[in-house]
Every structure is written in C-alpha cells, then in structure tokens.
PDB file of C-alpha atoms in Angstrom:
ATOM      1  CA  MET F   1      -0.079 -11.070 -11.126  1.00  0.00           C
ATOM      2  CA  CYS F   2       1.202  -7.385 -10.891  1.00  0.00           C
ATOM      3  CA  ALA F   3      -0.724  -4.601 -11.457  1.00  0.00           C
ATOM      4  CA  THR F   4      -0.115  -1.164 -12.552  1.00  0.00           C
ATOM      5  CA  LEU F   5      -0.411   1.437 -10.150  1.00  0.00           C
ATOM      6  CA  THR F   6      -1.518   4.777 -11.214  1.00  0.00           C
ATOM      7  CA  VAL F   7      -2.794   8.301  -9.798  1.00  0.00           C
ATOM      8  CA  ASP F   8      -6.521   6.729 -10.308  1.00  0.00           C
ATOM      9  CA  GLU F   9      -5.562   4.491  -7.269  1.00  0.00           C
ATOM     10  CA  GLU F  10      -4.909   7.765  -4.816  1.00  0.00           C
ATOM     11  CA  GLY F  11      -7.893   7.645  -2.055  1.00  0.00           C
ATOM     12  CA  LYS F  12      -8.422   3.589  -2.616  1.00  0.00           C
ATOM     13  CA  ARG F  13      -8.309   1.467   0.253  1.00  0.00           C
ATOM     14  CA  VAL F  14      -5.415  -1.360   0.834  1.00  0.00           C
ATOM     15  CA  VAL F  15      -6.486  -4.758   1.784  1.00  0.00           C
ATOM     16  CA  ASN F  16      -4.405  -7.952   2.362  1.00  0.00           C
ATOM     17  CA  THR F  17      -5.280 -11.130   1.294  1.00  0.00           C
ATOM     18  CA  ASN F  18      -7.978 -11.751   3.893  1.00  0.00           C
ATOM     19  CA  GLY F  19      -9.547  -8.535   2.984  1.00  0.00           C
ATOM     20  CA  LYS F  20      -8.968  -6.288   6.133  1.00  0.00           C
ATOM     21  CA  GLU F  21      -8.201  -2.973   5.322  1.00  0.00           C
ATOM     22  CA  ILE F  22      -4.455  -2.116   6.120  1.00  0.00           C
ATOM     23  CA  GLY F  23      -4.387   1.343   5.183  1.00  0.00           C
ATOM     24  CA  VAL F  24      -5.103   3.900   2.140  1.00  0.00           C
ATOM     25  CA  ILE F  25      -2.898   5.181  -1.035  1.00  0.00           C
ATOM     26  CA  ASP F  26      -1.864   8.501  -0.012  1.00  0.00           C
ATOM     27  CA  GLU F  27       0.001   9.463  -3.373  1.00  0.00           C
ATOM     28  CA  VAL F  28       1.479   7.546  -6.663  1.00  0.00           C
ATOM     29  CA  GLY F  29       4.158   8.178  -8.624  1.00  0.00           C
ATOM     30  CA  ALA F  30       6.302   5.855 -10.905  1.00  0.00           C
ATOM     31  CA  GLY F  31       4.828   2.676 -10.306  1.00  0.00           C
ATOM     32  CA  VAL F  32       5.290   3.292  -6.145  1.00  0.00           C
ATOM     33  CA  ALA F  33       1.922   4.015  -4.036  1.00  0.00           C
ATOM     34  CA  TYR F  34       2.569   5.656  -0.654  1.00  0.00           C
ATOM     35  CA  VAL F  35       0.442   4.048   1.845  1.00  0.00           C
ATOM     36  CA  GLU F  36      -0.987   5.762   4.861  1.00  0.00           C
ATOM     37  CA  PRO F  37      -0.951   2.764   7.394  1.00  0.00           C
ATOM     38  CA  GLY F  38      -4.280   1.979   9.274  1.00  0.00           C
ATOM     39  CA  ALA F  39      -4.855   0.031  12.476  1.00  0.00           C
ATOM     40  CA  GLU F  40      -4.562  -3.275  10.670  1.00  0.00           C
ATOM     41  CA  MET F  41      -1.198  -2.796   9.161  1.00  0.00           C
ATOM     42  CA  SER F  42       0.743  -5.301  11.080  1.00  0.00           C
ATOM     43  CA  ASP F  43       5.001  -5.027  11.681  1.00  0.00           C
ATOM     44  CA  SER F  44       5.484  -7.701   9.191  1.00  0.00           C
ATOM     45  CA  ILE F  45       3.720  -5.947   6.403  1.00  0.00           C
ATOM     46  CA  LYS F  46       5.500  -2.591   7.424  1.00  0.00           C
ATOM     47  CA  SER F  47       8.822  -4.227   7.389  1.00  0.00           C
ATOM     48  CA  ARG F  48       8.078  -5.414   4.182  1.00  0.00           C
ATOM     49  CA  LEU F  49       6.860  -2.255   2.558  1.00  0.00           C
ATOM     50  CA  HIS F  50       9.491   0.150   3.674  1.00  0.00           C
ATOM     51  CA  ARG F  51       8.980   3.526   5.722  1.00  0.00           C
ATOM     52  CA  ASP F  52       8.906   6.455   3.236  1.00  0.00           C
ATOM     53  CA  ARG F  53      11.605   8.833   4.600  1.00  0.00           C
ATOM     54  CA  ASP F  54      10.145  11.840   2.802  1.00  0.00           C
ATOM     55  CA  VAL F  55       7.208  12.345   5.347  1.00  0.00           C
ATOM     56  CA  ALA F  56       5.812  15.717   6.143  1.00  0.00           C
ATOM     57  CA  ASP F  57       3.473  17.104   9.081  1.00  0.00           C
ATOM     58  CA  GLY F  58       4.756  13.867  11.086  1.00  0.00           C
ATOM     59  CA  MET F  59       2.544  11.599   9.012  1.00  0.00           C
ATOM     60  CA  GLU F  60       3.890   7.832   8.681  1.00  0.00           C
ATOM     61  CA  ARG F  61       3.315   6.183   5.125  1.00  0.00           C
ATOM     62  CA  PHE F  62       4.759   3.426   3.450  1.00  0.00           C
ATOM     63  CA  LYS F  63       6.219   2.477   0.097  1.00  0.00           C
ATOM     64  CA  LEU F  64       4.230  -0.025  -1.620  1.00  0.00           C
ATOM     65  CA  ASP F  65       5.604  -1.431  -5.156  1.00  0.00           C
ATOM     66  CA  GLU F  66       3.704  -2.681  -7.829  1.00  0.00           C
ATOM     67  CA  ASP F  67       5.347  -6.448  -7.331  1.00  0.00           C
ATOM     68  CA  TYR F  68       3.134  -6.584  -4.202  1.00  0.00           C
ATOM     69  CA  VAL F  69      -0.213  -5.880  -5.730  1.00  0.00           C
ATOM     70  CA  ASP F  70      -2.393  -8.742  -6.610  1.00  0.00           C
ATOM     71  CA  GLU F  71      -5.656  -6.934  -7.927  1.00  0.00           C
ATOM     72  CA  ILE F  72      -6.797  -3.597  -8.363  1.00  0.00           C
ATOM     73  CA  THR F  73     -10.566  -2.644  -8.359  1.00  0.00           C
ATOM     74  CA  GLY F  74     -12.707   0.279  -8.400  1.00  0.00           C
ATOM     75  CA  ASP F  75     -12.371   1.209  -4.683  1.00  0.00           C
ATOM     76  CA  GLU F  76      -9.375  -0.906  -3.458  1.00  0.00           C
ATOM     77  CA  VAL F  77      -5.661  -2.285  -4.174  1.00  0.00           C
ATOM     78  CA  ARG F  78      -5.442  -5.846  -2.817  1.00  0.00           C
ATOM     79  CA  LEU F  79      -2.023  -7.066  -2.010  1.00  0.00           C
ATOM     80  CA  GLN F  80      -0.583 -10.660  -2.932  1.00  0.00           C
ATOM     81  CA  ARG F  81       0.507 -12.931  -0.076  1.00  0.00           C
ATOM     82  CA  PHE F  82       4.055 -12.252   0.790  1.00  0.00           C
TER      83      PHE F  82
END
C-alpha cells in the first residue's frame, strides 16, 4: 500500500514495521516528507531514505518518499518493510 503524504502529517511520529519510533516528520512537500531522525533510526534506514542536503541550523533530516509508507494514522506514519 502506498499512502499519500500531506502537510497534515507534519509533526507525526514515523515508526518502523516493529512500531519503534525512528523520527518525526518535520515538513511535507510534493509527496516527500522530511524526517528528523530519532535514536532508533538505523543506518540501514538512513541509507535508504537519503539525507536531505538543504538542512539549516545543523539539523539532520532525511527524505521519506510516499513509496516507503505503509499506513498513515492520526498520530503516526508507519513504514513498509524495505
């Protein structure tokens, strides 16, 4: 399943397939969410999401394409297994 990302997802937790929070959505635009990573974001997930090069204030964030999203609920975005 591929979900549609909108600005309504800003501030939502991003969780992996096991339900662990891996980050929070900082911004959404044109079907891409920008995720601020949490402590549980593995290097494997980081390598698939790709670092956003337009980061200000030294904050690291990663691009999350809609293709990686399994489900969007009221308070979280759940990733597909990849």
